[in-house]
XYZ file of C-alpha atoms in Angstrom:
526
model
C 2.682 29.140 -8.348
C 0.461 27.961 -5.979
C -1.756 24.545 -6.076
C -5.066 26.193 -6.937
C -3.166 28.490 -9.718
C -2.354 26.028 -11.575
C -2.155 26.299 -15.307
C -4.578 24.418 -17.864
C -2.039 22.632 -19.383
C -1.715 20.881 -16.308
C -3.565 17.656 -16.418
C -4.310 17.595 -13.326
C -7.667 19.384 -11.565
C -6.214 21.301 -9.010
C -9.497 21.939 -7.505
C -10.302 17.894 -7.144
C -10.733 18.114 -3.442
C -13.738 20.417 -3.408
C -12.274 21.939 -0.062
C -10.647 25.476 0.503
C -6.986 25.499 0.754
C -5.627 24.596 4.051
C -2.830 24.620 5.966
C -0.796 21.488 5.998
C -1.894 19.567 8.934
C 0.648 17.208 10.888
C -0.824 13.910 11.981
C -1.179 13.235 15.013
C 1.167 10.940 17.363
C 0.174 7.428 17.106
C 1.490 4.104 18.576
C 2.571 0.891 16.482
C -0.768 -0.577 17.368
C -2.229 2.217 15.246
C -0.789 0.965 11.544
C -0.917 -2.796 12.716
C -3.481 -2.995 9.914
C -1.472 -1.147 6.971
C 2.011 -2.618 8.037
C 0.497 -6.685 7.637
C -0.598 -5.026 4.430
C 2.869 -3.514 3.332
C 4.052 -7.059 4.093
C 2.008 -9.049 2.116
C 3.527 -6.472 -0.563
C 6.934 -7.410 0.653
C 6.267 -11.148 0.525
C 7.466 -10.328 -3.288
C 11.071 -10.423 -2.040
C 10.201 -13.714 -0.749
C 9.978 -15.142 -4.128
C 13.153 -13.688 -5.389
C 14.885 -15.563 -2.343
C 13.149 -19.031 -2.645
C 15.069 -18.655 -5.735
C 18.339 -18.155 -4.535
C 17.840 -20.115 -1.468
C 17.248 -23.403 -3.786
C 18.982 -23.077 -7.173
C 22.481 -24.020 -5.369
C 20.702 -26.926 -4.102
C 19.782 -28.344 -7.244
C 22.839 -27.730 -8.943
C 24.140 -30.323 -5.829
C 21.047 -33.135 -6.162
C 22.237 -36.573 -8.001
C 18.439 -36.513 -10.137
C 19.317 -32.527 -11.276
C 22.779 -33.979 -12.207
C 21.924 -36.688 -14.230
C 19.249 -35.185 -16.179
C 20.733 -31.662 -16.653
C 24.591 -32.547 -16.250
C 27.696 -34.764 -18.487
C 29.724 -37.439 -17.648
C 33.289 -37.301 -16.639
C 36.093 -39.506 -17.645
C 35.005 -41.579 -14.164
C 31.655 -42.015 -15.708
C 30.351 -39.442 -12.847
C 27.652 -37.412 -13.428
C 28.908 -33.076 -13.094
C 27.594 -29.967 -13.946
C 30.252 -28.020 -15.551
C 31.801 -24.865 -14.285
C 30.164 -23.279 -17.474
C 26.578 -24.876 -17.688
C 26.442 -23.774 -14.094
C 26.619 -20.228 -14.411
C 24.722 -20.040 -16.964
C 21.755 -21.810 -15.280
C 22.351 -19.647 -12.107
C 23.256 -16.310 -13.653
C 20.915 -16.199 -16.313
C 18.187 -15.137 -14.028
C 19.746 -11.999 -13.317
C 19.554 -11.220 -17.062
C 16.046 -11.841 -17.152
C 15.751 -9.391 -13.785
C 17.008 -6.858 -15.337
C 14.711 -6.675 -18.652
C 11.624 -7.309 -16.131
C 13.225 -4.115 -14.079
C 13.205 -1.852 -17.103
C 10.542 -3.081 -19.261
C 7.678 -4.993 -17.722
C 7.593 -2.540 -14.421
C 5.883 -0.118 -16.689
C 2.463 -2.041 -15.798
C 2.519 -0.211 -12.428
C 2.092 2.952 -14.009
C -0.017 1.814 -16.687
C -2.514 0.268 -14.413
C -1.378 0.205 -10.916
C 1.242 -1.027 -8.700
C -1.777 -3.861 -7.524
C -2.392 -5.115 -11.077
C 1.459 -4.845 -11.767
C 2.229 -7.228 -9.045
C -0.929 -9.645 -10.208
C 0.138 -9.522 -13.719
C 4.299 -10.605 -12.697
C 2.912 -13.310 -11.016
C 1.419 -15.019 -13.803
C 4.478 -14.425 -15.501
C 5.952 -16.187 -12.678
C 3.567 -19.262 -12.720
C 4.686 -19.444 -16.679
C 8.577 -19.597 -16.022
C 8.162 -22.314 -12.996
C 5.909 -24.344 -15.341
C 9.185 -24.239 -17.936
C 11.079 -25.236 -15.640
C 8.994 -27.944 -13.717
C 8.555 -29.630 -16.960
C 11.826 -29.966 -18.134
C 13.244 -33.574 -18.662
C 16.505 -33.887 -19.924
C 16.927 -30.063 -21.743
C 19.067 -28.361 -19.706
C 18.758 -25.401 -21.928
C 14.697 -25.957 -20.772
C 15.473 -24.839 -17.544
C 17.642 -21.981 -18.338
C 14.949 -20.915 -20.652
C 12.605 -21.495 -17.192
C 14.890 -19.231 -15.456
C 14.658 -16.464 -17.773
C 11.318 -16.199 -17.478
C 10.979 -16.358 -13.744
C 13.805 -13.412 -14.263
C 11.337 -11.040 -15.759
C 8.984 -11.429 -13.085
C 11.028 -11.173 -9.936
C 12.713 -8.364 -11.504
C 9.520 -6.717 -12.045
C 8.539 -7.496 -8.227
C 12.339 -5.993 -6.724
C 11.208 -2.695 -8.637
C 7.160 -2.426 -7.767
C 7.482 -3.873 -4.008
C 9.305 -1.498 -2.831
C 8.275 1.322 -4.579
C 4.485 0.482 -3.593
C 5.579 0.242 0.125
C 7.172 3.357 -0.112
C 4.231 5.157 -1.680
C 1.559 3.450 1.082
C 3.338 3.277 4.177
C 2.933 6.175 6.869
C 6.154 7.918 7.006
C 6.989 7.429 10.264
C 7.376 3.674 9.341
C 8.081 3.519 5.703
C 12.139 2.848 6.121
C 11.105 -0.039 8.481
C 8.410 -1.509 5.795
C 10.609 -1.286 2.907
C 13.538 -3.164 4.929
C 11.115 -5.602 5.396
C 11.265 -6.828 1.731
C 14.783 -7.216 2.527
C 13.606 -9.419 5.075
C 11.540 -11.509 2.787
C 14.265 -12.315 0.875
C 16.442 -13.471 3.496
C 13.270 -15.222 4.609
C 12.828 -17.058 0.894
C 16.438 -17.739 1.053
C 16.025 -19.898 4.411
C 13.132 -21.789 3.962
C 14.629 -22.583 0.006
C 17.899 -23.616 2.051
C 15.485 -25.879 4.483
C 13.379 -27.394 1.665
C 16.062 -28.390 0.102
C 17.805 -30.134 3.114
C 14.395 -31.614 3.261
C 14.227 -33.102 -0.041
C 18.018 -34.016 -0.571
C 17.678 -37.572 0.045
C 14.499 -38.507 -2.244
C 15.911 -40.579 -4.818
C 14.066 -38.996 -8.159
C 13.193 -35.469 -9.693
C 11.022 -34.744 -6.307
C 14.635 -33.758 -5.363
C 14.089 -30.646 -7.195
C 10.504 -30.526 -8.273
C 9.098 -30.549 -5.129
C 11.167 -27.138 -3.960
C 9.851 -25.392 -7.328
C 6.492 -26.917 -6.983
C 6.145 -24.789 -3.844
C 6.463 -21.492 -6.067
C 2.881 -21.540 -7.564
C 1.970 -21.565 -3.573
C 3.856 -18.573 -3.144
C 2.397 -16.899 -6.211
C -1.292 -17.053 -4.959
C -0.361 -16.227 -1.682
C 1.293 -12.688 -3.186
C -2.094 -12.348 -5.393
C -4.722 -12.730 -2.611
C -2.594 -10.417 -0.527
C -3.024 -7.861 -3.658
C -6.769 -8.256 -3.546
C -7.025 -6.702 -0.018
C -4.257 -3.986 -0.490
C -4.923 -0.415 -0.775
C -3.579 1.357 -3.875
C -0.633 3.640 -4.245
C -2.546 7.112 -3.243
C 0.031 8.907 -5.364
C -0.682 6.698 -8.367
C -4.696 7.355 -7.647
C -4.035 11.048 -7.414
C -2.010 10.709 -10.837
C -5.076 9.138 -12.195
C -7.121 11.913 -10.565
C -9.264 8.975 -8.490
C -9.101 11.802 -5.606
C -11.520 9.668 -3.572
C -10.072 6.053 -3.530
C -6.788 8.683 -2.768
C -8.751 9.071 0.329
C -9.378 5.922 1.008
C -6.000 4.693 1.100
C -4.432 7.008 3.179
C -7.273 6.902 5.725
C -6.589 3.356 5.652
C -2.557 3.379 6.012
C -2.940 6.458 8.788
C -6.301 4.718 10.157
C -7.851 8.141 10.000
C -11.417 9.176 9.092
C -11.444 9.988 4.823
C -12.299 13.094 5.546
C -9.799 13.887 8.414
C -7.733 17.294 7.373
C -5.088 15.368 7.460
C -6.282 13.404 4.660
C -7.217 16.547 2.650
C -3.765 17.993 3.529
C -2.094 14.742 2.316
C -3.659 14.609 -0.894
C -2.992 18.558 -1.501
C 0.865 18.054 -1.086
C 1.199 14.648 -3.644
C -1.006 16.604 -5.843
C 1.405 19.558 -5.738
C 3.809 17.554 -6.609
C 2.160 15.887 -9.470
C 1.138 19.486 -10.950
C 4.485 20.624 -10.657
C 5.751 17.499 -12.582
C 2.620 17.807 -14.931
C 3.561 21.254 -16.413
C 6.833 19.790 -17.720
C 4.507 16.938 -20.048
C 4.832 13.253 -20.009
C 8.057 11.750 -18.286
C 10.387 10.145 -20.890
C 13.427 8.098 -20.511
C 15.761 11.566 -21.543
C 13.887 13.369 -17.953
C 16.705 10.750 -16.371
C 19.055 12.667 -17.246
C 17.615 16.257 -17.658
C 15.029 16.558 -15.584
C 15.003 18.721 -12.087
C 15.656 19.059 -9.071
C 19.146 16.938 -9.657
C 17.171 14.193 -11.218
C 20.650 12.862 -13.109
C 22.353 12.915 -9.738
C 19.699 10.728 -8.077
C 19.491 8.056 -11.216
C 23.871 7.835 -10.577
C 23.128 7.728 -6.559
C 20.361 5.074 -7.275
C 23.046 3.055 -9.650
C 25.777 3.076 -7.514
C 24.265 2.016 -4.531
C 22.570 -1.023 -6.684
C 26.335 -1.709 -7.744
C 28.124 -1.449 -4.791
C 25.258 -3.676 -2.925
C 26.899 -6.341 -5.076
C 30.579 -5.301 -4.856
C 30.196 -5.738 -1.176
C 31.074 -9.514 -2.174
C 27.615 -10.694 -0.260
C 27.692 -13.328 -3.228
C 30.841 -14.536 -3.287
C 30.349 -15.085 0.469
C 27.776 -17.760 0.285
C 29.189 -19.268 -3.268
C 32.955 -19.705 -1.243
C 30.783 -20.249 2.008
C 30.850 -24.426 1.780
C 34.941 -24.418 1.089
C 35.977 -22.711 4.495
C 33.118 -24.894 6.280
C 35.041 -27.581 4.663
C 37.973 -27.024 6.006
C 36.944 -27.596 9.667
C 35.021 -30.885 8.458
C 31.423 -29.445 7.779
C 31.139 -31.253 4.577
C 27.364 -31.051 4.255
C 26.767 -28.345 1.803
C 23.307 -27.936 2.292
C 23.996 -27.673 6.429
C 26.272 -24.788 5.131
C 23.616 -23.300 3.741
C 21.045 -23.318 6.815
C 23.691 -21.528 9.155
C 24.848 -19.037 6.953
C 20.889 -18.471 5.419
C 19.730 -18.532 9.666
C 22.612 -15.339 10.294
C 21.422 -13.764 6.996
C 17.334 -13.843 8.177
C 18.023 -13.214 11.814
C 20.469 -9.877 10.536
C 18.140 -8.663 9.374
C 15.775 -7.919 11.805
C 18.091 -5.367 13.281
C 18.359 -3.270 10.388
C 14.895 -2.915 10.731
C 15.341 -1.065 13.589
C 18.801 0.557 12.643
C 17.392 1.864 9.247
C 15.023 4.653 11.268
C 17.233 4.608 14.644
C 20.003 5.768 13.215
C 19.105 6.835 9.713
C 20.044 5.933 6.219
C 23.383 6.945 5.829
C 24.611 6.205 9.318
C 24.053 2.898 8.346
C 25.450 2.554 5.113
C 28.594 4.020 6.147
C 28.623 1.670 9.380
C 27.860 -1.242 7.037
C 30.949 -0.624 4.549
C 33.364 0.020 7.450
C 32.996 -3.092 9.129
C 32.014 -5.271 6.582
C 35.691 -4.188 4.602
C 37.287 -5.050 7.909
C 36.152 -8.500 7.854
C 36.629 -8.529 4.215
C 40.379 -7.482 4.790
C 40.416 -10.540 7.946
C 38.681 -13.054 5.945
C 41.302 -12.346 2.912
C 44.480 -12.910 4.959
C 43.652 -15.749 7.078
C 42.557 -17.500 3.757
C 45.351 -16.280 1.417
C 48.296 -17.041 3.874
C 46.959 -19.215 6.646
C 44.202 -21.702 5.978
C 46.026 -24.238 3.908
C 49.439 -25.533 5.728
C 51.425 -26.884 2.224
C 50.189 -23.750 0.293
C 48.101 -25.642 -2.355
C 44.630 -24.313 -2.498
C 42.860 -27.355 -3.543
C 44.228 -29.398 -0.671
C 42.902 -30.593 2.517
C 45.400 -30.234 4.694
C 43.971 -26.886 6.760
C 44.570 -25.436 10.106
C 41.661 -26.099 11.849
C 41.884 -22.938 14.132
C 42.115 -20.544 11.202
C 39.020 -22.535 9.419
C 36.954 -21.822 12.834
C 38.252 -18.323 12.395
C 36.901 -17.601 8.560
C 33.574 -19.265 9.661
C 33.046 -16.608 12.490
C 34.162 -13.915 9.807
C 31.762 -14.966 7.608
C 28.453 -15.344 9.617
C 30.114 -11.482 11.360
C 30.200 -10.484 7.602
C 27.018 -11.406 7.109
C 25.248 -9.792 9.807
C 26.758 -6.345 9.350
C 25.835 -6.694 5.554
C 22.055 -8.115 6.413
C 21.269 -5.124 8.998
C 23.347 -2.366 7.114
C 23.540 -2.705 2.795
C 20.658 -5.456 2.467
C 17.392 -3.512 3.415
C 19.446 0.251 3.549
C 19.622 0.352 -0.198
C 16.545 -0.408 -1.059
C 14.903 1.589 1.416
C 17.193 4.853 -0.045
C 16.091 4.194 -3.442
C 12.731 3.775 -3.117
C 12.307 7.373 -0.903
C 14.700 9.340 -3.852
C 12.815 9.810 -6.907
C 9.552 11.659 -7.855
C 6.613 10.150 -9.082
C 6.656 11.073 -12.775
C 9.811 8.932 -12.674
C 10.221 6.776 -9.951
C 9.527 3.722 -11.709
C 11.737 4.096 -14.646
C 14.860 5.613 -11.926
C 14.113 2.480 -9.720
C 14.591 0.287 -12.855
C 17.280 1.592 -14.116
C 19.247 1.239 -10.888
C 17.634 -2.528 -9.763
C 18.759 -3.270 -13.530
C 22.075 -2.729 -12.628
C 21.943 -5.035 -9.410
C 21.163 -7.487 -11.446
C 24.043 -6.783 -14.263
C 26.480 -7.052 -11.751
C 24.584 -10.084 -10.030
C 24.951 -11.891 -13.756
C 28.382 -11.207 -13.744
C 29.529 -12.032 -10.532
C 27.783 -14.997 -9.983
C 28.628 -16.362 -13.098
C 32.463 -15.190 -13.209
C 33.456 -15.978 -9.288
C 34.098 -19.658 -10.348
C 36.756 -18.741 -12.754
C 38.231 -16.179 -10.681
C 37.926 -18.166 -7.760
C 40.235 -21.302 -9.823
C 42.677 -18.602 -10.118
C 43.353 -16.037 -7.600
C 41.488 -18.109 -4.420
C 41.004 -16.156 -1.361
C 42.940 -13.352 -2.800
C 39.108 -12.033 -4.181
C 38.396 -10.920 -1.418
C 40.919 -8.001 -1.372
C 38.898 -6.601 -4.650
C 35.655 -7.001 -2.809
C 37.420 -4.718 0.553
C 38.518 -2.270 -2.096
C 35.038 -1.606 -3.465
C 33.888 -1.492 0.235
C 36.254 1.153 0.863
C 35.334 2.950 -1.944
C 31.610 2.802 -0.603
C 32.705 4.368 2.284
C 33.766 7.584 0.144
C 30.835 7.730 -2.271
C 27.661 7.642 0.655
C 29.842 10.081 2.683
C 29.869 12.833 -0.101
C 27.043 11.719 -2.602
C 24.546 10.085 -0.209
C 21.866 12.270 1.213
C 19.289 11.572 4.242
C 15.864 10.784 3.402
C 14.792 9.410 7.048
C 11.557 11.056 8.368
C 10.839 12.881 4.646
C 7.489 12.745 2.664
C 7.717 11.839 -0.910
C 7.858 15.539 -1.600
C 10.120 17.096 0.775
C 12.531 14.829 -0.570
C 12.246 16.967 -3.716
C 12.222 20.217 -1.706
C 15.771 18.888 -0.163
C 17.366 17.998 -3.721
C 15.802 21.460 -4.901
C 17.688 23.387 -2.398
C 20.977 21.594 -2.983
C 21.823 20.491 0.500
C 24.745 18.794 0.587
C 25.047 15.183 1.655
C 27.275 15.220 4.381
C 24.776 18.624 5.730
C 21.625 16.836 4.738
C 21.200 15.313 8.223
C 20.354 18.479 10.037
C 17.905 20.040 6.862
C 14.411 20.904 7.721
C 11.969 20.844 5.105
C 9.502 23.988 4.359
C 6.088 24.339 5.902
C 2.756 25.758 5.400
C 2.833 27.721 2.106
C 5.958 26.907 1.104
C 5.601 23.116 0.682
C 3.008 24.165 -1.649
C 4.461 26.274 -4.129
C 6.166 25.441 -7.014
C-alpha cells in the first residue's frame, strides 16, 4: 500500500502535504559549516547528560567531606565520624532506582506533549529533588529521599536526550550528536570532580552545598536551550503539525521549507507513521509482538544497557583511589580529576570513531581491548600489588601500582570512545516511532538496575574477593564480544525508517554492514 492509499482507519492524513507524490529526493552534499546551527542546538539537548554526570562526578565527594560526615554519618568506637559501608550505598545507589522509574514512567511526557516540554517538565522535577537535598540538616534519609527524586528526572533526561537528538539531527551527523551526550556526561563528571576539589577545604556545609547549589544553574541553562530548539519533526508529523514538520527539518538541513527535500522527508516519516497507525495505539504488549523484529530490538536494546555496566566502568572509578594509593597518591579527590580528565578527553574520539568506523566496529573493538586490560589489571592486582599478600596492607610494589594506574586511565579510554557514547547512539537509531520511547525506557531502565546493584554491592564484594572482580567483569566483556558479533546490527548512515526496512528484511548482523536500503517507490510502500 502506498502513502496516498492509505486506509481511513489510519489517523493520519496521508494527503497533509498538499503536493503530488514525488520521488524521494537525496539532499544535497553539505559541509560541517552547514548544520553549525542545528548541531549547537542538538547540544544544548545533550547538555541533559551533563546533569546526570554533575551527579556522579560529586556524590563520591561528599560521601569524603568532614561537614557531609558529621551531619549524615555515626561515630566509631574512636569517636570518628564514618559513613557506613551500608548508608553509603544506599545514598549513592538509590539514584539509579529513581532513574529507572523516571525511564519508564515519566518519559511518557515526550509523547504526550513533546520531547521540548518533556525535557522542561524533568527539570522542574530536578529543581524539586536538589531543593530536598540542599535542605537537609542532619536526616540522612533527607538526602536519600533528595536523591530519589533527582533519579526520576535524570532518568527521564538519559531516555528523551537522546532520542530527541536522534529524531532532529541530519543523518549524516546524528551518531556524532548522540555521542555527544555521552560527552556531557563525562563533561558533568569533571567539572563535579573539580568543584569538589574546589570546595574540599571550606570548613562547613558549603563543602557540599555549594557543588549542589550549582544544579539549579544547570537546570535553566537546559530550559532556555529548550526554548530555542526545534521540535522532533517525527513527533510533529505524529501530531499531524505537517508545517512546524517543515520547519524543523529546514532548520536541522538549513534548507528552504519548501525544498523537495523537505517534502520528501516528511513523506517517508509519514509512511512510517501510517504504516504503524493501521496497527492502533502502541501498548506495552507491541514490545514484544509487534513487527519488524520489534522483541529482538527491545532484548538488543537491554543487553547493550546491561553489558554497558558489566564492562566494570564503575567499579573502575569506585577501586580507582586504592591502586592510586598504592604509589602514594593519597588525595582522593586528585584521583578523581585524572581519571574524570581521561574519561572527558576519551571521549572525543568516539565521536569520530562512532561514524568512521561504524557502530559495531566499535563495540566489538571496545570489548576486546577493554577485557584485555580487564584480564592485566586483574593479575597484577590479585598476585602482584601487595608484597605480604594481605589486601588491606600498605606494603605495595610500587612498579606494579604505576602499572594498574596506566591500565586504568588505558581502560578508560577504550571504554569512553567505544561502549560510552556507542550504546546510546545504537539505541536511540533502533526502534520506530510508535515505540521508541517505551523500547528506550525499558532498556535505559535496565542501565540503571544494574547501576543500583553494582554500585551498591562492589563494596561488599570488593571486602571479599579484592582484585579478583575484575575477572567477572573480563568475562562479561568477553561475552560482549559474542552477543554484538551475532545480534548487533549496523545502523550507521540509516534514516529512522530504513532502519525498519533493514529489520523487515531480516539481514543478519554480521551481513548488515554491506545492506542497502530500498529507493524510490519502495521506501514508500508498506
Amino acid at each position: 500500500m502506498s502513502l496516498h492509499e492509505s486506509t481511513t482507519n489510519t489517523p493520519v492524513n496521508s494527503n497533509v502535504l498538499g503536493k503530488d507524490e514525488e520521488p524521494i529526493v537525496e539532499l544535497p552534499q553539505k559541509g560541517f559549516k552547514d548544520y553549525i546551527l542545528i548541531s549547537l542546538f542538538c547540544l544544548l539537548v545533550a547538555f541533559g547528560g551533563f546533569v546526570f554526570g554533575f551527579d556522579t562526578g560529586t556524590i563520591g565527594g561528599f560521601l569524603n567531606m568532614t561537614d557531609f560526615q558529621e551531619r549524615f554519618g555515626q561515630i566509631n568506637s574512636e569517636g570518628e565520624h564514618y559513613i557506613s559501608t551500608v548508608r553509603t550505598g544506599l545514598i549513592v545507589s538509590v539514584f539509579n532506582i529513581g532513574c529507572a522509574i523516571g525511564g519508564i514512567f515519566l518519559s511518557k511526557i515526550g509523547d504526550m506533549f513533546g520531547r521540548r516540554i518533556g525535557l522542561m517538565f524533568t527539570m522542574v522535577v530536578y529543581v524539586v529533588g536538589i531543593i530536598v537535598q540542599i535542605s537537609s540538616q542532619r536526616q540522612w534519609y533527607q538526602f536519600m529521599i533528595g536523591r530519589i527524586i533527582t533519579g526520576l528526572a535524570v532518568g527521564t533526561v538519559a531516555v528523551l536526550s537522546p532520542l530527541f537528538i536522534s529524531e532532529t539531527a541530519p543523518k549524516t551527523l546524528r551518531g556524532p550528536l548522540v555521542c555527544c551526550f555521552q560527552l556531557c556526561i563525562t563533561l558533568g563528571i569533571f567539572i563535579g570532580y573539580c568543584v569538589c576539589f574546589g570546595t574540599k577545604d571550606l570548613s562547613d556545609s558549603r563543602q557540599w552545598r555549594v557543588p549542589l547549589g550549582l544544579c539549579f544553574l544547570w537546570a535553566i541553562f537546559l530550559v532556555t536551550g529548550m526554548v530555542f530548539m526545534p521540535e522532533s519533526p517525527r513527533y510533529l508529523v505524529e501530531k499531524q503539525k505537517i508545517e512546524e514538520a517543515k520547519r524543523s527539518i529546514s532548520r536541522s538541513n538549513k534548507v528552504d521549507p519548501e525544498d523537495p527535500f523537505v517534502y520528501s522527508e516528511i513523506e517517508l516519516i509519514q509512511a512510517g507513521i501510517d504504516r504503524e497507525a493501521l496497527a492502533g495505539s502502541a501498548s506495552w504488549t507491541e514490545l514484544i509482538t509487534g513487527k519488524p523484529a520489534i522483541f529482538r530490538r527491545v532484548i538488543m536494546g537491554i543487553m547493550l544497557q546491561s553489558l554497558q555496566q558489566l564492562t566494570g566502568i564503575n567499579y573502575f572509578f569506585y577501586y580507582g583511589t586504592t591502586i592510586f594509593q598504592a604509589v602514594g597518591l593519597e588525595d582522593s579527590f586528585e584521583t578523581s580529576i585524572i581519571l574524570g580528565t581521561v574519561n572527558f578527553a576519551s571521549t572525543f574520539v568516539g565521536i569520530y570513531i562512532i561514524e568512521r568506523l561504524g557502530r559495531r566496529v566499535t563495540l566489538l573493538g571496545g570489548s576486546f581491548w577493554m577485557f584485555v586490560c580487564l584480564l592485566i589489571y586483574a593479575c597484577i592486582g590479585s598476585f602482584r600489588l601487595f608484597k605480604d599478600g594481605n589486601y588491606t596492607g600498605a606494603d605495595t610494589y610500587e612498579a606494579s601500582g604505576n602499572a594498574m594506574i596506566f591500565i586504568t586511565c588505558l581502560y578508560i579510554f577504550f571504554f569512553a570512545s567505544t561502549w560510552a557514547g556507542g550504546v546510546y547512539t545504537i539505541i536511540s537509531e533502533s526502534y520506530p516511532l510508535r515505540i521508541r520511547s517505551k523500547a528506550m525506557a525499558v532498556a535505559t531502565a535496565f542501565n540503571w538496575l544494574w547501576g543500583f546493584l553494582i554500585s551498591f554491592f562492589t563494596p561488599f564484594i570488593t571486602e571479599r574477593i579484592h582484585f579478583y572482580f575484575g575477572f567477572v567483569f573480563a568475562g562479561c566483556l568477553l561475552f560482549s564480544l559474542f552477543y554484538v558479533y551475532f545480534f548487533v546490527s549496523e545502523t550507521k548512515g540509516l534514516t529512522l525508517e530504513e532502519v525498519d526496512q533493514l529489520y523487515a528484511d531480516r539481514v543478519a548482523p554480521w551481513k548488515s554492514s554491506s545492506w542497502k536500503p530500498h529507493t524510490g517507490d519502495e521506501a514508500v510502500e508498506a
